[in-house]
Amino acid sequence: MSPATPYQTVLGLETSCDETAAAVVRLGPEGETEVLSSVVASQIAAHAPYGGVVPEIAARAHVEMIDQIAAEALAQAGLGYGQLTGVAATAGPGLVGGVMVGLSFGKAVALARGLPLIAVNHLEGHAVSARLAAHIPYPFLLLLVSGGHCQLLSVEGVGACRRLGSTIDDAAGEAFDKIAKTLGLPYPGGPALEKLAEGGDAARYALPRMLLGRKDCDFSFSGLKTAAARLAEGLTEDIERRDLAAAVQTAIAAQLAERSDRAMAAYAQARGGQDLSFVVAGGVAANKTVRRVLEAAAAKRGFSFTAPPLAYCTDNAAMIALAGAERLALGQSDPLDAAARPRWPLDEAASLANPTHQPGRKGAKA
Ligand code: KG4
Ligand code: ZN
């Protein structure tokens, strides 16, 4: 591979779920990061009538939007295709119809403009998302909490992640969404549940604390989901729904903090008390209670705490562009026949080694 050019200016494309996003990010030789544009077109309105993301609708919407969103990202950055040094597209994991749209678009740009293509793992995008707005050197401990993923990772460098724990059933965002639905809230449920919970009395309802006392760093939310659904069925008053929402939010945040605390202890021991940096990323990191509880957990263990700005917590293309730019700076790129992958664990070895992380027929889900 050829040595790196000093500045990478990368167009990022994200189409793995229900956001069509494009962004331009510039990465300097000292790791200076500048987001020149970040455009996100949400499909929430298209999926809302169905109470969740419909893959076929998502794929069609991405096809309709991708050209104009990419053009808008370049226009906002004040650049033309000729000024880019590379194009990065999410190649998985995600809804494969959508992934194919962004990846194919990226390949077309790469081919037409003679640019290197970087096929980015969406999770690697979330892993670097906090680096878009703050200087966070490698290594760091990452809690990745989104609608499809819930895992603790030791992020040792570009593309080098070691998984310390993962969910054995649902992801945290999935739990928020499903419980929100039983409370009669619209999709996406996480932000709606957070709003409902404002001012609620979390102590009113006792909810199960999952995996308490287990020595690993895994997560489980299915028991909480069932208990909350049962309680929700019997509610008649708005104030009861508010208090249950607060109890659910507190229970999810508590589990995230408790498992993160375990991971921090193991990480600190493995590193001899050095590099104590804890980062949370993914859509659920937008939740204020979750942030507050995790920040306190980090402080207790002597870790610094970073969460990305809200716009970089949920899906966006700036994080994909940065993940691509970091790889490009190391001289890495991918062939034009890079495949779209519905499942693509960040730490493949850990995923294969642990059968409890493979609830689905097709392998690890979250
Ligand atoms: O990272 P993301 O945009 O997409 C995935 O890669 O999954 O995360 C979306 C998830 C959804 O489950 C959504 O309900 C949740 O993040 N979420 C929240 C909040 N904002 C988004 N959950 C709780 N509180 C929030 N404020
Ligand atoms: Zn995501």
mmCIF file of C-alpha atoms in Angstrom, residues 1-365:
data_model
loop_
_atom_site.group_PDB
_atom_site.id
_atom_site.type_symbol
_atom_site.label_atom_id
_atom_site.label_comp_id
_atom_site.label_asym_id
_atom_site.label_seq_id
_atom_site.Cartn_x
_atom_site.Cartn_y
_atom_site.Cartn_z
ATOM 1 C CA MET A 1 0.000 0.000 0.000
ATOM 2 C CA SER A 2 1.161 3.530 -0.716
ATOM 3 C CA PRO A 3 2.157 5.703 2.232
ATOM 4 C CA ALA A 4 -0.406 8.082 3.633
ATOM 5 C CA THR A 5 -1.051 11.578 2.268
ATOM 6 C CA PRO A 6 -0.904 14.081 5.136
ATOM 7 C CA TYR A 7 -4.598 15.016 4.989
ATOM 8 C CA GLN A 8 -7.442 12.643 4.330
ATOM 9 C CA THR A 9 -10.692 14.168 3.067
ATOM 10 C CA VAL A 10 -13.257 11.415 3.025
ATOM 11 C CA LEU A 11 -16.877 11.185 1.942
ATOM 12 C CA GLY A 12 -18.722 8.863 4.349
ATOM 13 C CA LEU A 13 -21.970 7.059 3.511
ATOM 14 C CA GLU A 14 -24.320 5.403 6.007
ATOM 15 C CA THR A 15 -27.398 3.391 5.003
ATOM 16 C CA SER A 16 -27.447 0.376 7.338
ATOM 17 C CA CYS A 17 -30.753 1.102 9.088
ATOM 18 C CA ASP A 18 -33.307 3.900 8.787
ATOM 19 C CA GLU A 19 -31.072 6.925 8.258
ATOM 20 C CA THR A 20 -29.675 7.922 4.869
ATOM 21 C CA ALA A 21 -26.557 9.872 5.761
ATOM 22 C CA ALA A 22 -23.524 11.385 4.063
ATOM 23 C CA ALA A 23 -20.694 13.458 5.514
ATOM 24 C CA VAL A 24 -17.282 14.844 4.690
ATOM 25 C CA VAL A 25 -14.557 14.580 7.323
ATOM 26 C CA ARG A 26 -10.964 15.794 7.147
ATOM 27 C CA LEU A 27 -8.285 14.024 9.179
ATOM 28 C CA GLY A 28 -4.881 15.650 9.640
ATOM 29 C CA PRO A 29 -1.453 14.070 10.196
ATOM 30 C CA GLU A 30 -1.636 14.635 13.972
ATOM 31 C CA GLY A 31 -5.124 13.145 14.179
ATOM 32 C CA GLU A 32 -6.831 16.562 13.925
ATOM 33 C CA THR A 33 -10.415 15.906 12.954
ATOM 34 C CA GLU A 34 -12.758 18.311 11.248
ATOM 35 C CA VAL A 35 -16.333 17.509 10.291
ATOM 36 C CA LEU A 36 -16.861 19.582 7.130
ATOM 37 C CA SER A 37 -20.473 18.446 6.763
ATOM 38 C CA SER A 38 -22.834 15.836 8.181
ATOM 39 C CA VAL A 39 -26.232 15.347 6.571
ATOM 40 C CA VAL A 40 -28.754 12.887 8.000
ATOM 41 C CA ALA A 41 -32.135 12.175 6.397
ATOM 42 C CA SER A 42 -34.268 10.215 8.821
ATOM 43 C CA GLN A 43 -36.944 7.815 7.583
ATOM 44 C CA ILE A 44 -38.820 7.880 10.899
ATOM 45 C CA ALA A 45 -42.053 9.118 9.300
ATOM 46 C CA ALA A 46 -42.009 6.303 6.722
ATOM 47 C CA HIS A 47 -41.650 3.563 9.371
ATOM 48 C CA ALA A 48 -43.745 5.072 12.183
ATOM 49 C CA PRO A 49 -47.083 3.576 11.008
ATOM 50 C CA TYR A 50 -45.542 0.085 11.358
ATOM 51 C CA GLY A 51 -44.038 0.657 14.831
ATOM 52 C CA GLY A 52 -40.519 -0.261 13.670
ATOM 53 C CA VAL A 53 -38.146 -0.317 10.718
ATOM 54 C CA VAL A 54 -39.480 -2.180 7.659
ATOM 55 C CA PRO A 55 -36.377 -3.355 5.715
ATOM 56 C CA GLU A 56 -37.994 -3.145 2.271
ATOM 57 C CA ILE A 57 -39.242 0.409 2.856
ATOM 58 C CA ALA A 58 -35.831 1.398 4.227
ATOM 59 C CA ALA A 59 -33.946 0.066 1.192
ATOM 60 C CA ARG A 60 -36.258 1.883 -1.251
ATOM 61 C CA ALA A 61 -35.981 5.141 0.679
ATOM 62 C CA HIS A 62 -32.163 4.894 0.662
ATOM 63 C CA VAL A 63 -32.181 4.446 -3.137
ATOM 64 C CA GLU A 64 -34.362 7.519 -3.524
ATOM 65 C CA MET A 65 -32.286 9.695 -1.171
ATOM 66 C CA ILE A 66 -28.629 8.731 -1.484
ATOM 67 C CA ASP A 67 -27.736 10.866 -4.535
ATOM 68 C CA GLN A 68 -29.106 14.093 -3.140
ATOM 69 C CA ILE A 69 -27.820 13.490 0.399
ATOM 70 C CA ALA A 70 -24.284 12.862 -0.893
ATOM 71 C CA ALA A 71 -24.503 15.962 -3.121
ATOM 72 C CA GLU A 72 -25.711 18.001 -0.145
ATOM 73 C CA ALA A 73 -22.831 16.779 2.038
ATOM 74 C CA LEU A 74 -20.303 17.854 -0.606
ATOM 75 C CA ALA A 75 -22.065 21.201 -1.162
ATOM 76 C CA GLN A 76 -22.108 21.958 2.581
ATOM 77 C CA ALA A 77 -18.417 21.073 2.773
ATOM 78 C CA GLY A 78 -17.777 23.368 -0.212
ATOM 79 C CA LEU A 79 -15.980 20.567 -2.052
ATOM 80 C CA GLY A 80 -16.288 18.629 -5.275
ATOM 81 C CA TYR A 81 -15.624 14.907 -5.770
ATOM 82 C CA GLY A 82 -12.203 15.876 -7.174
ATOM 83 C CA GLN A 83 -11.068 17.165 -3.780
ATOM 84 C CA LEU A 84 -11.725 13.926 -1.927
ATOM 85 C CA THR A 85 -8.967 11.454 -1.061
ATOM 86 C CA GLY A 86 -11.318 8.544 -0.440
ATOM 87 C CA VAL A 87 -14.868 7.287 -0.034
ATOM 88 C CA ALA A 88 -16.027 5.251 2.964
ATOM 89 C CA ALA A 89 -19.309 3.357 3.063
ATOM 90 C CA THR A 90 -20.901 1.203 5.744
ATOM 91 C CA ALA A 91 -20.593 -2.407 4.534
ATOM 92 C CA GLY A 92 -22.423 -3.974 7.525
ATOM 93 C CA PRO A 93 -23.710 -5.090 9.915
ATOM 94 C CA GLY A 94 -27.258 -3.979 9.231
ATOM 95 C CA LEU A 95 -30.274 -4.418 6.968
ATOM 96 C CA VAL A 96 -28.548 -5.763 3.897
ATOM 97 C CA GLY A 97 -30.835 -4.098 1.330
ATOM 98 C CA GLY A 98 -29.931 -0.708 2.735
ATOM 99 C CA VAL A 99 -26.249 -1.525 3.211
ATOM 100 C CA MET A 100 -26.042 -2.480 -0.463
ATOM 101 C CA VAL A 101 -27.401 0.914 -1.522
ATOM 102 C CA GLY A 102 -24.726 2.967 0.270
ATOM 103 C CA LEU A 103 -21.940 0.536 -0.529
ATOM 104 C CA SER A 104 -22.838 0.406 -4.237
ATOM 105 C CA PHE A 105 -23.009 4.200 -4.351
ATOM 106 C CA GLY A 106 -19.583 4.379 -2.694
ATOM 107 C CA LYS A 107 -18.148 1.881 -5.161
ATOM 108 C CA ALA A 108 -19.519 3.898 -8.096
ATOM 109 C CA VAL A 109 -17.908 7.091 -6.768
ATOM 110 C CA ALA A 110 -14.623 5.267 -6.129
ATOM 111 C CA LEU A 111 -14.623 3.780 -9.631
ATOM 112 C CA ALA A 112 -15.645 6.963 -11.442
ATOM 113 C CA ARG A 113 -13.188 9.175 -9.555
ATOM 114 C CA GLY A 114 -10.329 6.737 -9.107
ATOM 115 C CA LEU A 115 -10.596 7.016 -5.317
ATOM 116 C CA PRO A 116 -9.819 4.344 -2.755
ATOM 117 C CA LEU A 117 -12.883 2.675 -1.187
ATOM 118 C CA ILE A 118 -13.056 1.818 2.492
ATOM 119 C CA ALA A 119 -15.754 -0.707 3.438
ATOM 120 C CA VAL A 120 -16.471 0.306 7.029
ATOM 121 C CA ASN A 121 -17.933 -1.797 9.822
ATOM 122 C CA HIS A 122 -20.815 0.270 11.232
ATOM 123 C CA LEU A 123 -19.725 -0.639 14.775
ATOM 124 C CA GLU A 124 -16.240 0.697 14.094
ATOM 125 C CA GLY A 125 -17.968 3.936 13.116
ATOM 126 C CA HIS A 126 -19.704 4.093 16.495
ATOM 127 C CA ALA A 127 -16.387 3.186 18.153
ATOM 128 C CA VAL A 128 -14.653 6.269 16.701
ATOM 129 C CA SER A 129 -17.687 8.583 16.989
ATOM 130 C CA ALA A 130 -16.467 10.244 20.197
ATOM 131 C CA ARG A 131 -13.197 11.088 18.382
ATOM 132 C CA LEU A 132 -15.164 13.358 16.005
ATOM 133 C CA ALA A 133 -15.472 16.038 18.664
ATOM 134 C CA ALA A 134 -12.781 15.340 21.268
ATOM 135 C CA HIS A 135 -9.206 14.165 21.333
ATOM 136 C CA ILE A 136 -9.450 10.624 22.679
ATOM 137 C CA PRO A 137 -6.267 8.666 22.144
ATOM 138 C CA TYR A 138 -6.262 4.895 21.726
ATOM 139 C CA PRO A 139 -6.657 2.736 23.730
ATOM 140 C CA PHE A 140 -9.975 3.230 25.510
ATOM 141 C CA LEU A 141 -12.773 1.173 26.973
ATOM 142 C CA LEU A 142 -15.977 1.502 24.954
ATOM 143 C CA LEU A 143 -19.595 0.806 25.847
ATOM 144 C CA LEU A 144 -21.443 0.593 22.552
ATOM 145 C CA VAL A 145 -25.186 0.838 23.140
ATOM 146 C CA SER A 146 -27.545 1.205 20.201
ATOM 147 C CA GLY A 147 -30.717 -0.281 18.772
ATOM 148 C CA GLY A 148 -28.935 -3.342 17.437
ATOM 149 C CA HIS A 149 -25.876 -3.607 19.657
ATOM 150 C CA CYS A 150 -24.881 -3.700 23.291
ATOM 151 C CA GLN A 151 -21.273 -4.538 24.001
ATOM 152 C CA LEU A 152 -18.173 -3.596 25.956
ATOM 153 C CA LEU A 153 -14.995 -3.376 23.895
ATOM 154 C CA SER A 154 -11.379 -2.645 24.581
ATOM 155 C CA VAL A 155 -10.521 -0.431 21.590
ATOM 156 C CA GLU A 156 -6.798 -0.815 21.144
ATOM 157 C CA GLY A 157 -6.269 1.019 17.850
ATOM 158 C CA VAL A 158 -7.690 1.447 14.362
ATOM 159 C CA GLY A 159 -9.775 -1.649 13.683
ATOM 160 C CA ALA A 160 -8.382 -3.432 16.748
ATOM 161 C CA CYS A 161 -11.174 -4.207 19.195
ATOM 162 C CA ARG A 162 -11.344 -6.888 21.845
ATOM 163 C CA ARG A 163 -14.785 -7.712 23.156
ATOM 164 C CA LEU A 164 -15.191 -7.965 26.923
ATOM 165 C CA GLY A 165 -18.930 -8.554 27.008
ATOM 166 C CA SER A 166 -22.094 -8.527 24.932
ATOM 167 C CA THR A 167 -25.821 -8.976 25.313
ATOM 168 C CA ILE A 168 -27.172 -12.503 25.508
ATOM 169 C CA ASP A 169 -30.600 -11.417 24.225
ATOM 170 C CA ASP A 170 -31.739 -7.886 23.316
ATOM 171 C CA ALA A 171 -29.695 -4.740 22.791
ATOM 172 C CA ALA A 172 -30.328 -1.859 25.211
ATOM 173 C CA GLY A 173 -31.950 0.315 22.519
ATOM 174 C CA GLU A 174 -34.142 -2.611 21.494
ATOM 175 C CA ALA A 175 -35.274 -2.919 25.135
ATOM 176 C CA PHE A 176 -36.080 0.804 25.231
ATOM 177 C CA ASP A 177 -38.011 0.516 21.942
ATOM 178 C CA LYS A 178 -39.995 -2.619 22.846
ATOM 179 C CA ILE A 179 -40.910 -1.440 26.340
ATOM 180 C CA ALA A 180 -41.880 1.959 24.935
ATOM 181 C CA LYS A 181 -44.248 0.172 22.562
ATOM 182 C CA THR A 182 -45.987 -1.614 25.445
ATOM 183 C CA LEU A 183 -46.424 1.815 27.051
ATOM 184 C CA GLY A 184 -48.178 2.984 23.899
ATOM 185 C CA LEU A 185 -45.339 5.269 22.794
ATOM 186 C CA PRO A 186 -44.474 5.903 19.139
ATOM 187 C CA TYR A 187 -41.407 4.592 17.326
ATOM 188 C CA PRO A 188 -38.522 5.194 17.976
ATOM 189 C CA GLY A 189 -39.269 4.424 21.580
ATOM 190 C CA GLY A 190 -36.026 5.401 23.332
ATOM 191 C CA PRO A 191 -36.353 9.191 23.081
ATOM 192 C CA ALA A 192 -40.129 8.982 23.656
ATOM 193 C CA LEU A 193 -39.635 6.915 26.821
ATOM 194 C CA GLU A 194 -37.008 9.353 28.092
ATOM 195 C CA LYS A 195 -39.473 12.209 27.626
ATOM 196 C CA LEU A 196 -42.312 10.337 29.341
ATOM 197 C CA ALA A 197 -40.030 9.477 32.286
ATOM 198 C CA GLU A 198 -39.316 13.141 33.086
ATOM 199 C CA GLY A 199 -40.224 13.845 36.680
ATOM 200 C CA GLY A 200 -41.326 10.244 37.230
ATOM 201 C CA ASP A 201 -40.872 8.287 40.461
ATOM 202 C CA ALA A 202 -38.528 5.426 39.521
ATOM 203 C CA ALA A 203 -38.950 3.797 42.942
ATOM 204 C CA ARG A 204 -42.676 3.163 42.447
ATOM 205 C CA TYR A 205 -42.166 -0.099 40.547
ATOM 206 C CA ALA A 206 -39.710 -2.866 41.401
ATOM 207 C CA LEU A 207 -38.152 -4.332 38.270
ATOM 208 C CA PRO A 208 -35.792 -7.328 38.067
ATOM 209 C CA ARG A 209 -32.072 -6.642 38.036
ATOM 210 C CA MET A 210 -30.703 -8.998 35.404
ATOM 211 C CA LEU A 211 -27.470 -11.004 35.707
ATOM 212 C CA LEU A 212 -26.774 -9.475 39.097
ATOM 213 C CA GLY A 213 -23.775 -11.170 40.684
ATOM 214 C CA ARG A 214 -22.544 -12.687 37.418
ATOM 215 C CA LYS A 215 -18.819 -12.249 37.091
ATOM 216 C CA ASP A 216 -18.665 -11.538 33.370
ATOM 217 C CA CYS A 217 -19.485 -8.338 31.478
ATOM 218 C CA ASP A 218 -22.536 -9.613 29.588
ATOM 219 C CA PHE A 219 -25.949 -7.956 29.420
ATOM 220 C CA SER A 220 -29.523 -9.227 29.407
ATOM 221 C CA PHE A 221 -32.730 -7.238 29.016
ATOM 222 C CA SER A 222 -35.398 -9.850 28.224
ATOM 223 C CA GLY A 223 -36.528 -10.334 31.863
ATOM 224 C CA LEU A 224 -36.860 -6.589 32.302
ATOM 225 C CA LYS A 225 -38.835 -6.391 29.078
ATOM 226 C CA THR A 226 -41.294 -9.084 30.185
ATOM 227 C CA ALA A 227 -41.731 -7.600 33.677
ATOM 228 C CA ALA A 228 -42.292 -4.100 32.282
ATOM 229 C CA ALA A 229 -44.802 -5.388 29.706
ATOM 230 C CA ARG A 230 -46.813 -7.142 32.464
ATOM 231 C CA LEU A 231 -46.862 -4.006 34.585
ATOM 232 C CA ALA A 232 -47.766 -1.823 31.615
ATOM 233 C CA GLU A 233 -50.842 -3.951 30.857
ATOM 234 C CA GLY A 234 -52.502 -3.030 34.141
ATOM 235 C CA LEU A 235 -51.887 0.723 34.027
ATOM 236 C CA THR A 236 -54.726 3.177 33.665
ATOM 237 C CA GLU A 237 -53.299 6.525 34.828
ATOM 238 C CA ASP A 238 -50.775 8.688 32.947
ATOM 239 C CA ILE A 239 -48.840 9.202 36.150
ATOM 240 C CA GLU A 240 -48.389 5.413 36.474
ATOM 241 C CA ARG A 241 -47.062 5.205 32.928
ATOM 242 C CA ARG A 242 -44.659 8.044 33.692
ATOM 243 C CA ASP A 243 -43.390 6.311 36.841
ATOM 244 C CA LEU A 244 -42.993 2.980 35.028
ATOM 245 C CA ALA A 245 -41.036 4.709 32.260
ATOM 246 C CA ALA A 246 -38.761 6.232 34.905
ATOM 247 C CA ALA A 247 -38.311 2.829 36.580
ATOM 248 C CA VAL A 248 -37.433 1.188 33.239
ATOM 249 C CA GLN A 249 -34.937 3.903 32.339
ATOM 250 C CA THR A 250 -33.311 3.641 35.765
ATOM 251 C CA ALA A 251 -33.119 -0.171 35.508
ATOM 252 C CA ILE A 252 -31.501 -0.085 32.043
ATOM 253 C CA ALA A 253 -29.027 2.605 33.119
ATOM 254 C CA ALA A 254 -28.209 0.635 36.284
ATOM 255 C CA GLN A 255 -27.423 -2.502 34.328
ATOM 256 C CA LEU A 256 -25.249 -0.607 31.854
ATOM 257 C CA ALA A 257 -23.354 0.971 34.764
ATOM 258 C CA GLU A 258 -22.985 -2.267 36.667
ATOM 259 C CA ARG A 259 -21.576 -4.248 33.719
ATOM 260 C CA SER A 260 -19.371 -1.292 32.731
ATOM 261 C CA ASP A 261 -18.028 -1.179 36.282
ATOM 262 C CA ARG A 262 -16.941 -4.821 35.940
ATOM 263 C CA ALA A 263 -15.343 -4.121 32.585
ATOM 264 C CA MET A 264 -13.515 -1.074 33.978
ATOM 265 C CA ALA A 265 -12.081 -3.167 36.802
ATOM 266 C CA ALA A 266 -10.837 -5.840 34.365
ATOM 267 C CA TYR A 267 -9.540 -3.274 31.859
ATOM 268 C CA ALA A 268 -7.687 -1.288 34.546
ATOM 269 C CA GLN A 269 -6.086 -4.440 35.892
ATOM 270 C CA ALA A 270 -5.000 -5.617 32.432
ATOM 271 C CA ARG A 271 -3.421 -2.208 31.747
ATOM 272 C CA GLY A 272 -1.745 -1.791 35.111
ATOM 273 C CA GLY A 273 -3.895 1.245 35.930
ATOM 274 C CA GLN A 274 -2.874 3.099 32.722
ATOM 275 C CA ASP A 275 -5.064 4.523 29.914
ATOM 276 C CA LEU A 276 -8.160 4.799 32.097
ATOM 277 C CA SER A 277 -10.484 6.261 29.493
ATOM 278 C CA PHE A 278 -14.136 5.229 29.227
ATOM 279 C CA VAL A 279 -16.249 6.136 26.201
ATOM 280 C CA VAL A 280 -19.943 5.500 25.569
ATOM 281 C CA ALA A 281 -21.348 5.572 22.025
ATOM 282 C CA GLY A 282 -24.459 4.610 20.061
ATOM 283 C CA GLY A 283 -28.039 5.863 20.095
ATOM 284 C CA VAL A 284 -28.704 5.006 23.755
ATOM 285 C CA ALA A 285 -25.755 7.240 24.737
ATOM 286 C CA ALA A 286 -28.121 10.123 23.881
ATOM 287 C CA ASN A 287 -30.113 9.297 27.040
ATOM 288 C CA LYS A 288 -29.334 11.779 29.812
ATOM 289 C CA THR A 289 -29.949 9.348 32.682
ATOM 290 C CA VAL A 290 -27.698 6.767 31.033
ATOM 291 C CA ARG A 291 -24.952 9.374 30.578
ATOM 292 C CA ARG A 292 -25.221 10.594 34.170
ATOM 293 C CA VAL A 293 -25.093 7.121 35.702
ATOM 294 C CA LEU A 294 -22.174 6.037 33.478
ATOM 295 C CA GLU A 295 -20.231 9.198 34.232
ATOM 296 C CA ALA A 296 -20.585 8.501 37.947
ATOM 297 C CA ALA A 297 -19.495 4.868 37.434
ATOM 298 C CA ALA A 298 -16.401 6.031 35.527
ATOM 299 C CA ALA A 299 -15.500 8.588 38.208
ATOM 300 C CA LYS A 300 -15.735 5.891 40.882
ATOM 301 C CA ARG A 301 -13.102 3.823 39.053
ATOM 302 C CA GLY A 302 -10.866 6.823 38.231
ATOM 303 C CA PHE A 303 -11.695 6.723 34.499
ATOM 304 C CA SER A 304 -12.182 9.795 32.334
ATOM 305 C CA PHE A 305 -15.625 9.800 30.697
ATOM 306 C CA THR A 306 -16.535 10.853 27.164
ATOM 307 C CA ALA A 307 -19.806 10.666 25.256
ATOM 308 C CA PRO A 308 -20.137 12.029 21.730
ATOM 309 C CA PRO A 309 -22.320 15.100 21.084
ATOM 310 C CA LEU A 310 -25.926 13.941 20.619
ATOM 311 C CA ALA A 311 -25.772 14.237 16.804
ATOM 312 C CA TYR A 312 -22.958 11.671 16.716
ATOM 313 C CA CYS A 313 -24.610 9.214 19.148
ATOM 314 C CA THR A 314 -27.332 8.119 16.747
ATOM 315 C CA ASP A 315 -26.503 6.883 13.255
ATOM 316 C CA ASN A 316 -24.608 9.371 11.102
ATOM 317 C CA ALA A 317 -22.065 9.296 8.295
ATOM 318 C CA ALA A 318 -19.390 11.466 9.929
ATOM 319 C CA MET A 319 -18.380 8.513 12.101
ATOM 320 C CA ILE A 320 -18.174 6.296 8.992
ATOM 321 C CA ALA A 321 -16.041 8.910 7.196
ATOM 322 C CA LEU A 322 -13.681 9.145 10.188
ATOM 323 C CA ALA A 323 -13.346 5.360 10.524
ATOM 324 C CA GLY A 324 -12.524 5.293 6.790
ATOM 325 C CA ALA A 325 -10.083 8.201 7.041
ATOM 326 C CA GLU A 326 -8.201 6.548 9.908
ATOM 327 C CA ARG A 327 -7.801 3.377 7.858
ATOM 328 C CA LEU A 328 -6.788 5.324 4.779
ATOM 329 C CA ALA A 329 -4.136 7.191 6.800
ATOM 330 C CA LEU A 330 -2.615 3.781 7.545
ATOM 331 C CA GLY A 331 -2.614 2.943 3.829
ATOM 332 C CA GLN A 332 -5.582 0.586 4.066
ATOM 333 C CA SER A 333 -8.416 0.332 1.540
ATOM 334 C CA ASP A 334 -10.777 -2.332 0.195
ATOM 335 C CA PRO A 335 -11.367 -3.902 -3.211
ATOM 336 C CA LEU A 336 -14.362 -2.826 -5.292
ATOM 337 C CA ASP A 337 -15.950 -6.253 -4.833
ATOM 338 C CA ALA A 338 -16.153 -5.798 -1.025
ATOM 339 C CA ALA A 339 -19.335 -7.545 0.125
ATOM 340 C CA ALA A 340 -22.291 -6.141 2.053
ATOM 341 C CA ARG A 341 -22.498 -8.121 5.312
ATOM 342 C CA PRO A 342 -25.743 -8.351 7.324
ATOM 343 C CA ARG A 343 -23.721 -9.716 10.276
ATOM 344 C CA TRP A 344 -20.206 -8.593 10.973
ATOM 345 C CA PRO A 345 -18.982 -8.734 14.592
ATOM 346 C CA LEU A 346 -16.132 -6.356 15.438
ATOM 347 C CA ASP A 347 -14.269 -9.013 17.362
ATOM 348 C CA GLU A 348 -14.936 -12.067 15.205
ATOM 349 C CA ALA A 349 -12.842 -14.422 17.342
ATOM 350 C CA ALA A 350 -14.718 -13.526 20.544
ATOM 351 C CA SER A 351 -18.047 -13.825 18.790
ATOM 352 C CA LEU A 352 -17.310 -17.332 17.533
ATOM 353 C CA ALA A 353 -15.878 -18.437 20.877
ATOM 354 C CA ASN A 354 -18.950 -17.558 22.949
ATOM 355 C CA PRO A 355 -22.134 -19.456 22.066
ATOM 356 C CA THR A 356 -24.271 -17.336 24.458
ATOM 357 C CA HIS A 357 -23.677 -14.403 22.122
ATOM 358 C CA GLN A 358 -25.229 -16.230 19.194
ATOM 359 C CA PRO A 359 -28.956 -16.307 19.876
ATOM 360 C CA GLY A 360 -29.993 -16.300 16.224
ATOM 361 C CA ARG A 361 -29.616 -19.032 13.628
ATOM 362 C CA LYS A 362 -27.359 -16.763 11.629
ATOM 363 C CA GLY A 363 -24.978 -15.919 14.453
ATOM 364 C CA ALA A 364 -24.504 -13.126 16.924
ATOM 365 C CA LYS A 365 -27.332 -10.636 16.633
#
